[in-house]
mmCIF file of C-alpha atoms in Angstrom:
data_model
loop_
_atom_site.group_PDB
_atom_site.id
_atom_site.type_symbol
_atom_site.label_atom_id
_atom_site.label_comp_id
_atom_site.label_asym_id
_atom_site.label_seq_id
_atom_site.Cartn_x
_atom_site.Cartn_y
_atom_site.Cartn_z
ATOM 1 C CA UNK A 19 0.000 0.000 0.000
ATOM 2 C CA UNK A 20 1.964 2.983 -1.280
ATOM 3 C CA UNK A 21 -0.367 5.649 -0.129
ATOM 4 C CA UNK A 22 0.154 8.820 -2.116
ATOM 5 C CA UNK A 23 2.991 9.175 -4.761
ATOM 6 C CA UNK A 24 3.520 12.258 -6.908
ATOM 7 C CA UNK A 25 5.722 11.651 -9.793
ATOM 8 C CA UNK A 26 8.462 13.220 -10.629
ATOM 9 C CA UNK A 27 9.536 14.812 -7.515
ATOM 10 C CA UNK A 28 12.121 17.558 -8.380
ATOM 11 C CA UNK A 29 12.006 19.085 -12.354
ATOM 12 C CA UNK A 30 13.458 21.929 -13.772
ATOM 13 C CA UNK A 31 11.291 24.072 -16.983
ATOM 14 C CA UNK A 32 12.154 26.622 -18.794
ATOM 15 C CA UNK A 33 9.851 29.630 -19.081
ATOM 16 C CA UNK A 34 7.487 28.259 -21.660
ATOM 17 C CA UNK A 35 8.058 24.521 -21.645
ATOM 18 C CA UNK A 36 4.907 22.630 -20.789
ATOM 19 C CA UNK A 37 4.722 19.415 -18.229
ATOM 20 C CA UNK A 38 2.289 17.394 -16.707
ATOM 21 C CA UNK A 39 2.616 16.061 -12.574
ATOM 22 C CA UNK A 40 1.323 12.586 -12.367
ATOM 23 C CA UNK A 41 -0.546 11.892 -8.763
ATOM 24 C CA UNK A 42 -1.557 8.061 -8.237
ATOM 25 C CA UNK A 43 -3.702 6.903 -4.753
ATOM 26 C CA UNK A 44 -3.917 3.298 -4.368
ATOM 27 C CA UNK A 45 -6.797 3.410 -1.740
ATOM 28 C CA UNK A 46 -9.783 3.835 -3.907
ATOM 29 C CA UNK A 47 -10.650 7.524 -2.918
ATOM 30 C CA UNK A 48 -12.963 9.508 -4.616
ATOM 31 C CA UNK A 49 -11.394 12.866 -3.861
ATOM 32 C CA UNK A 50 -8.285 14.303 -4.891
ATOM 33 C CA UNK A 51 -6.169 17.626 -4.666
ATOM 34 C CA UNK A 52 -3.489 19.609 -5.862
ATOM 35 C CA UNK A 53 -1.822 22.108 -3.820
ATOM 36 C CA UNK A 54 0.935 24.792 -3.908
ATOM 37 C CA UNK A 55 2.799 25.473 -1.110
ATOM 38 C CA UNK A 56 5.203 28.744 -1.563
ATOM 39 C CA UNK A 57 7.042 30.168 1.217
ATOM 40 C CA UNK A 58 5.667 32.106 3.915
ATOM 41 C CA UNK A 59 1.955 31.163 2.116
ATOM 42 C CA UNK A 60 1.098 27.633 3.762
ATOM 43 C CA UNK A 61 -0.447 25.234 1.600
ATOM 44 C CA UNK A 62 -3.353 27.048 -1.762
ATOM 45 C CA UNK A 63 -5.887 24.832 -3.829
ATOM 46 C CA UNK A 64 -5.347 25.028 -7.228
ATOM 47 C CA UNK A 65 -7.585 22.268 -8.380
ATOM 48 C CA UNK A 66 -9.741 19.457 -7.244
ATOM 49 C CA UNK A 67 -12.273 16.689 -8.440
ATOM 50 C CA UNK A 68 -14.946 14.771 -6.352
ATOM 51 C CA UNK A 69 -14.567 11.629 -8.529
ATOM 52 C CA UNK A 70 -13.354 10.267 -11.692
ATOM 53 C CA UNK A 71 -14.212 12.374 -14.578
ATOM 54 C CA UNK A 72 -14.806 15.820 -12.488
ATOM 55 C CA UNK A 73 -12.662 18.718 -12.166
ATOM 56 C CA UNK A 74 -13.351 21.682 -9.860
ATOM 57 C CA UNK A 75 -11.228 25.042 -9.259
ATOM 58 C CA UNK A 76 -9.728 25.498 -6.540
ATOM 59 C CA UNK A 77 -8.408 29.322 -4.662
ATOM 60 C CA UNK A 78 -5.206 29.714 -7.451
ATOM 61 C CA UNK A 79 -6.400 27.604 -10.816
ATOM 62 C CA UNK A 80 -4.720 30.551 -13.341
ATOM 63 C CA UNK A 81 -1.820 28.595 -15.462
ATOM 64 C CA UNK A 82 -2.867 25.164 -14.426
ATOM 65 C CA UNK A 83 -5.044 22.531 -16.124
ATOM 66 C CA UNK A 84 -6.075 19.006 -14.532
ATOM 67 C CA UNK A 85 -7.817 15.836 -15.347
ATOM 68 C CA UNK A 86 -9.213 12.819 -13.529
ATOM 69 C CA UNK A 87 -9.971 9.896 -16.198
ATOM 70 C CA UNK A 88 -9.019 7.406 -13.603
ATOM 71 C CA UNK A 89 -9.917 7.384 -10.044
ATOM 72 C CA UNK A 90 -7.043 6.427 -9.094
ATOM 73 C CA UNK A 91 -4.835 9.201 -11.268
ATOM 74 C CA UNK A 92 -5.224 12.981 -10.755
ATOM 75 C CA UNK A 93 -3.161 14.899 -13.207
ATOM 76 C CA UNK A 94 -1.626 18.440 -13.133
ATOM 77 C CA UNK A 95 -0.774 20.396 -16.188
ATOM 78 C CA UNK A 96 1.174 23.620 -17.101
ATOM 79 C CA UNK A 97 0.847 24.449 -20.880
ATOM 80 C CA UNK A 98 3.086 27.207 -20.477
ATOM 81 C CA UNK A 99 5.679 27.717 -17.245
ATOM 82 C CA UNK A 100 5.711 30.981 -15.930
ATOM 83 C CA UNK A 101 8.633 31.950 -13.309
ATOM 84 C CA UNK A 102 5.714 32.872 -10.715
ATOM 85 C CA UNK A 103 4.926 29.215 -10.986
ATOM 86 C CA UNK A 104 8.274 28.007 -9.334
ATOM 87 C CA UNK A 105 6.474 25.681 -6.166
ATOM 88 C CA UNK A 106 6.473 22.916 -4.640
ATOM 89 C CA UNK A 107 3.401 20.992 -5.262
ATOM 90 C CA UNK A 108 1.556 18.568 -3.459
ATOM 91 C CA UNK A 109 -1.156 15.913 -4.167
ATOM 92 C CA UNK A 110 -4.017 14.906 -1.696
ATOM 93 C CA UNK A 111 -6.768 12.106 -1.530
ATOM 94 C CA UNK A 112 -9.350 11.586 0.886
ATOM 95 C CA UNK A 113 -12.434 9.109 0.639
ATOM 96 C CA UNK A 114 -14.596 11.696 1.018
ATOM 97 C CA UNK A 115 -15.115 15.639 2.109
ATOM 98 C CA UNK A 116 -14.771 15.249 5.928
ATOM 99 C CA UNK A 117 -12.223 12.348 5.879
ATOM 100 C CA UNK A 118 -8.731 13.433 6.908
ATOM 101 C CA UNK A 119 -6.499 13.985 3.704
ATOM 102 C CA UNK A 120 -3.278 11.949 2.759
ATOM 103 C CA UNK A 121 -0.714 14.078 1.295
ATOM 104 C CA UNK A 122 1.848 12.974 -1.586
ATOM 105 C CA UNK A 123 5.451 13.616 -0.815
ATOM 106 C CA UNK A 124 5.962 16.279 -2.764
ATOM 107 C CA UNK A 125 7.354 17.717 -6.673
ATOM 108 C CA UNK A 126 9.485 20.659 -6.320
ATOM 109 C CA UNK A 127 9.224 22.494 -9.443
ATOM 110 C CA UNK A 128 12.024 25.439 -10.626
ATOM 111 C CA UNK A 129 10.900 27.145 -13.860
ATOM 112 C CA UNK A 130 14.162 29.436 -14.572
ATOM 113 C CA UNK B 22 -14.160 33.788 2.238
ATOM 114 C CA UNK B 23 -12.845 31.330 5.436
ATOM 115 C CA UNK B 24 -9.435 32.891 6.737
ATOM 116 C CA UNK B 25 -7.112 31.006 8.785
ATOM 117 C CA UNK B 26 -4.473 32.968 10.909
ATOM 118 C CA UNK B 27 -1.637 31.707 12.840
ATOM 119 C CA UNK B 28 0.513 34.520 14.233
ATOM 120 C CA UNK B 29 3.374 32.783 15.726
ATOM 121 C CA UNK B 30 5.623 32.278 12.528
ATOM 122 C CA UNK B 31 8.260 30.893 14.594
ATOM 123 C CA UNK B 32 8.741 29.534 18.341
ATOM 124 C CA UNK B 33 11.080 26.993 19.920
ATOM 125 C CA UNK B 34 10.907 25.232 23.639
ATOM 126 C CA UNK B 35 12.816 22.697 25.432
ATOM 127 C CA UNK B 36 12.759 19.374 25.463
ATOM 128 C CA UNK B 37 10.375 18.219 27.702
ATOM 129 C CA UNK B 38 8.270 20.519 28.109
ATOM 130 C CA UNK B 39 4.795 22.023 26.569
ATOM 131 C CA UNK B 40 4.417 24.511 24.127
ATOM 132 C CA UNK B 41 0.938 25.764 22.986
ATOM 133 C CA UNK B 42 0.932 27.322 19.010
ATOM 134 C CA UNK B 43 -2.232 29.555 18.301
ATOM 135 C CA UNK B 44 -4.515 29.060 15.109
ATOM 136 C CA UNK B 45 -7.791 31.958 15.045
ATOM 137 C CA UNK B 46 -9.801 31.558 11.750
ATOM 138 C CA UNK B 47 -12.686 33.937 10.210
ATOM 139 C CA UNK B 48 -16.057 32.026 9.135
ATOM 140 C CA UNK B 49 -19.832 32.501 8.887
ATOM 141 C CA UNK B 50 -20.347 28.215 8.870
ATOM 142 C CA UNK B 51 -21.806 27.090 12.098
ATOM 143 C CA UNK B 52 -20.816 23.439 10.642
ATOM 144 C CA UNK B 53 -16.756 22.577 9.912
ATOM 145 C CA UNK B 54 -13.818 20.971 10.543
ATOM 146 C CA UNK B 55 -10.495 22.198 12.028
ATOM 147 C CA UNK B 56 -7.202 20.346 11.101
ATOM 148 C CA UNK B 57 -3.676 20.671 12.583
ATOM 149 C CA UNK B 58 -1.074 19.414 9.794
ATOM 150 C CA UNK B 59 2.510 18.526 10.764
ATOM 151 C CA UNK B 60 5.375 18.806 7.733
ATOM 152 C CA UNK B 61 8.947 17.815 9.305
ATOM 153 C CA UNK B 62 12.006 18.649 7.262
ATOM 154 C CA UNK B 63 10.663 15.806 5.077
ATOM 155 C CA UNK B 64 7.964 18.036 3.737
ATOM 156 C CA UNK B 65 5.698 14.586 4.020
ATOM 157 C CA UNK B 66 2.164 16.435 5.859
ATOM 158 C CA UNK B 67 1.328 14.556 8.833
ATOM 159 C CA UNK B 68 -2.248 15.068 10.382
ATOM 160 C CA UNK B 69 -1.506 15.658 13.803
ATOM 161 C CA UNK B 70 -5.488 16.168 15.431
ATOM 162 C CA UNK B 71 -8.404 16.868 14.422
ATOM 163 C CA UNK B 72 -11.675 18.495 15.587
ATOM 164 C CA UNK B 73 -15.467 19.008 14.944
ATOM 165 C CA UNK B 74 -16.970 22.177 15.188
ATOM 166 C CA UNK B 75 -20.379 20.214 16.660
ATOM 167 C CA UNK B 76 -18.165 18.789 19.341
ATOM 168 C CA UNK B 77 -17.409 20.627 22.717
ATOM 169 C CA UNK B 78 -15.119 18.011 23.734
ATOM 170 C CA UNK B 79 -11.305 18.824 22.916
ATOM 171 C CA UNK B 80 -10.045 16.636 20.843
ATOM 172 C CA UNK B 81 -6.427 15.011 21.933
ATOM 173 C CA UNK B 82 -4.002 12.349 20.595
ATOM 174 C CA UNK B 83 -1.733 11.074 22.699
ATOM 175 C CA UNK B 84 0.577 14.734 23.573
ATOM 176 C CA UNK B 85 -1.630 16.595 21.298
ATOM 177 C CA UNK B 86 -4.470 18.195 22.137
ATOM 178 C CA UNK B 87 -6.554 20.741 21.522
ATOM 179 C CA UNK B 88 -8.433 23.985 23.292
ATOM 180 C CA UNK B 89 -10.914 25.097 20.963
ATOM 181 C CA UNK B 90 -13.318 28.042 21.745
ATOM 182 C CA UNK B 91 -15.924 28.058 19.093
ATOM 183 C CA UNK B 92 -17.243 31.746 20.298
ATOM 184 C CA UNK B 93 -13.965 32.997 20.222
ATOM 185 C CA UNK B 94 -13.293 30.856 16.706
ATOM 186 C CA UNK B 95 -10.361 29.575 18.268
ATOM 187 C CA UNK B 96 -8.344 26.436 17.601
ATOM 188 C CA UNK B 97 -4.731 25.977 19.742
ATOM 189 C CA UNK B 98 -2.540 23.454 19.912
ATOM 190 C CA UNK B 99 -1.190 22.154 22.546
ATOM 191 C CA UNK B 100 2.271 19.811 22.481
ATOM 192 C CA UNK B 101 2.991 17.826 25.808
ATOM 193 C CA UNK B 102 6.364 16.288 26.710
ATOM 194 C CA UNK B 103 7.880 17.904 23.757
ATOM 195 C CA UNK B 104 10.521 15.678 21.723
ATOM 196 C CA UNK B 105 13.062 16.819 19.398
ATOM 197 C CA UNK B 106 11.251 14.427 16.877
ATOM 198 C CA UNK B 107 8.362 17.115 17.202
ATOM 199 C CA UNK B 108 10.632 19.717 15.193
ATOM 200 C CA UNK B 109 8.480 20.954 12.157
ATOM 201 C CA UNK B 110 6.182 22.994 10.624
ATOM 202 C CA UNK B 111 2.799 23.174 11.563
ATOM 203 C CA UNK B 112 -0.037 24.216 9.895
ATOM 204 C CA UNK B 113 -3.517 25.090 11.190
ATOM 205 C CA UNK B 114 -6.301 24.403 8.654
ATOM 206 C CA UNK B 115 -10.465 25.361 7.894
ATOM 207 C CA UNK B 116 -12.655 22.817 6.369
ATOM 208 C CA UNK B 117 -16.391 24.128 5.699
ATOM 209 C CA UNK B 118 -19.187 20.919 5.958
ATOM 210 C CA UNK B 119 -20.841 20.374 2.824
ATOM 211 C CA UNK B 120 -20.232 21.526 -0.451
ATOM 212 C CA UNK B 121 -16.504 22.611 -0.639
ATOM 213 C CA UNK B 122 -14.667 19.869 0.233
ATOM 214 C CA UNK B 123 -11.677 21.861 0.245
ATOM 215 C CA UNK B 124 -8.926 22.756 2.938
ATOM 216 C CA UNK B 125 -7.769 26.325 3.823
ATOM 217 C CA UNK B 126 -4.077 26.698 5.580
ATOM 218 C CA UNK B 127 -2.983 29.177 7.785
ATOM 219 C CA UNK B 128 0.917 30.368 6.676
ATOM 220 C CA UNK B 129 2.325 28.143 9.296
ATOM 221 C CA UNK B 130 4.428 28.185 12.742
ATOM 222 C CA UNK B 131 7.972 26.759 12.106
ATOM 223 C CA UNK B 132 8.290 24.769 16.117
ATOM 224 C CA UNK B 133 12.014 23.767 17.271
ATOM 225 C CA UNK B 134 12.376 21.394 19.738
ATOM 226 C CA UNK B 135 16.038 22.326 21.642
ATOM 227 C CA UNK B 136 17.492 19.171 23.510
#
């Protein structure tokens, strides 16, 4: 049982380059998160989805892009890095809205 | 909007002993969850405790507990028998019942443990 995993964990982009963050929860929850956590701001919503196939905004979605096609997967996309988007971002699943949250370690993301 | 505020950005204690790190939050919900998060150098975010608003009874785990004042929209925590293993980050955080589904952080309190 691996929990939470958040592939990759560190990346470099240039200002520009696109990427997608890959976040994979092995214990069949319907909700997941993405969060960025800069310093001195604790951890912002960017996006979230209530089960496979939905996508909601979250309190920063500008620059970002997700999709859910599998419960189990929870993807985050950039189409175009922006410096102001240098984070480190983290993934969350719970099995439902009240349930306590499991957190992903982690992708630190530098976009020069 | 919910608002979570923790104005201790840093604070350190002893071994050993207790240290109490303050959380006040801004809402209109009658109905919602508080959270304490703990993220050690690992940056891994550990729930710690948490609590219903519906409850009166302080929730605790183990050295952790709680004094939250519900009038006062409150939510401490307190940290018993302090161990160096404690040292982290620790974030307070606002869940609203029904509908949102979403978590709202306070910026944090950065808690050394000195042996």
């Amino acid at each position: 049982n691996a929990g939470v995993t958040q592939t990759p964990k560190f990346r470099v982009l240039k200002t520009g380059q696109s990427m997608t963050l890959l976040c994979a929860q092995d214990m069949n929850h319907e909700y997941m998160y993405w969060y960025r956590q800069d310093p001195g701001m604790g951890l912002r919503l960017i996006h979230y989805s209530v089960g496979e196939g939905t996508t909601a905004k979250g309190e920063v979605p500008d620059g970002y892009n997700v999709s859910r096609l599998k419960k189990q997967n929870f993807l985050l996309g950039l189409e175009s890095a922006a410096p102001s988007q240098t984070s480190v971002y983290f993934c969350a699943s719970s099995a439902s809205g009240y349930n306590e949250q499991f957190f992903g370690p982690g992708t630190r993301l530098t976009v020069l | 909007a919910q608002t979570v505020t923790q104005s201790q950005p840093e604070m350190s204690v002893q071994e050993a002993e207790t240290v109490t790190l303050s959380c006040t939050y801004d809402t209109s919900e009658n109905n919602y969850y508080l959270f304490w998060y703990k993220q050690p150098p690992s940056r891994q975010m550990i729930l710690v405790i948490r609590q219903e608003a519906y409850k009166q009874q302080n929730a605790t785990e183990n050295r952790f507990s709680v004094n939250f004042q519900k009038a006062a929209k409150s939510f401490s925590l307190k940290i018993s028998d302090s161990q160096l293993g404690d040292t982290a980050m620790y974030f307070c955080a606002f869940m609203k019942q029904g509908g949102s589904e979403k978590l709202v952080f306070g910026k944090g309190t950065k808690l050394t443990v000195n042996p």
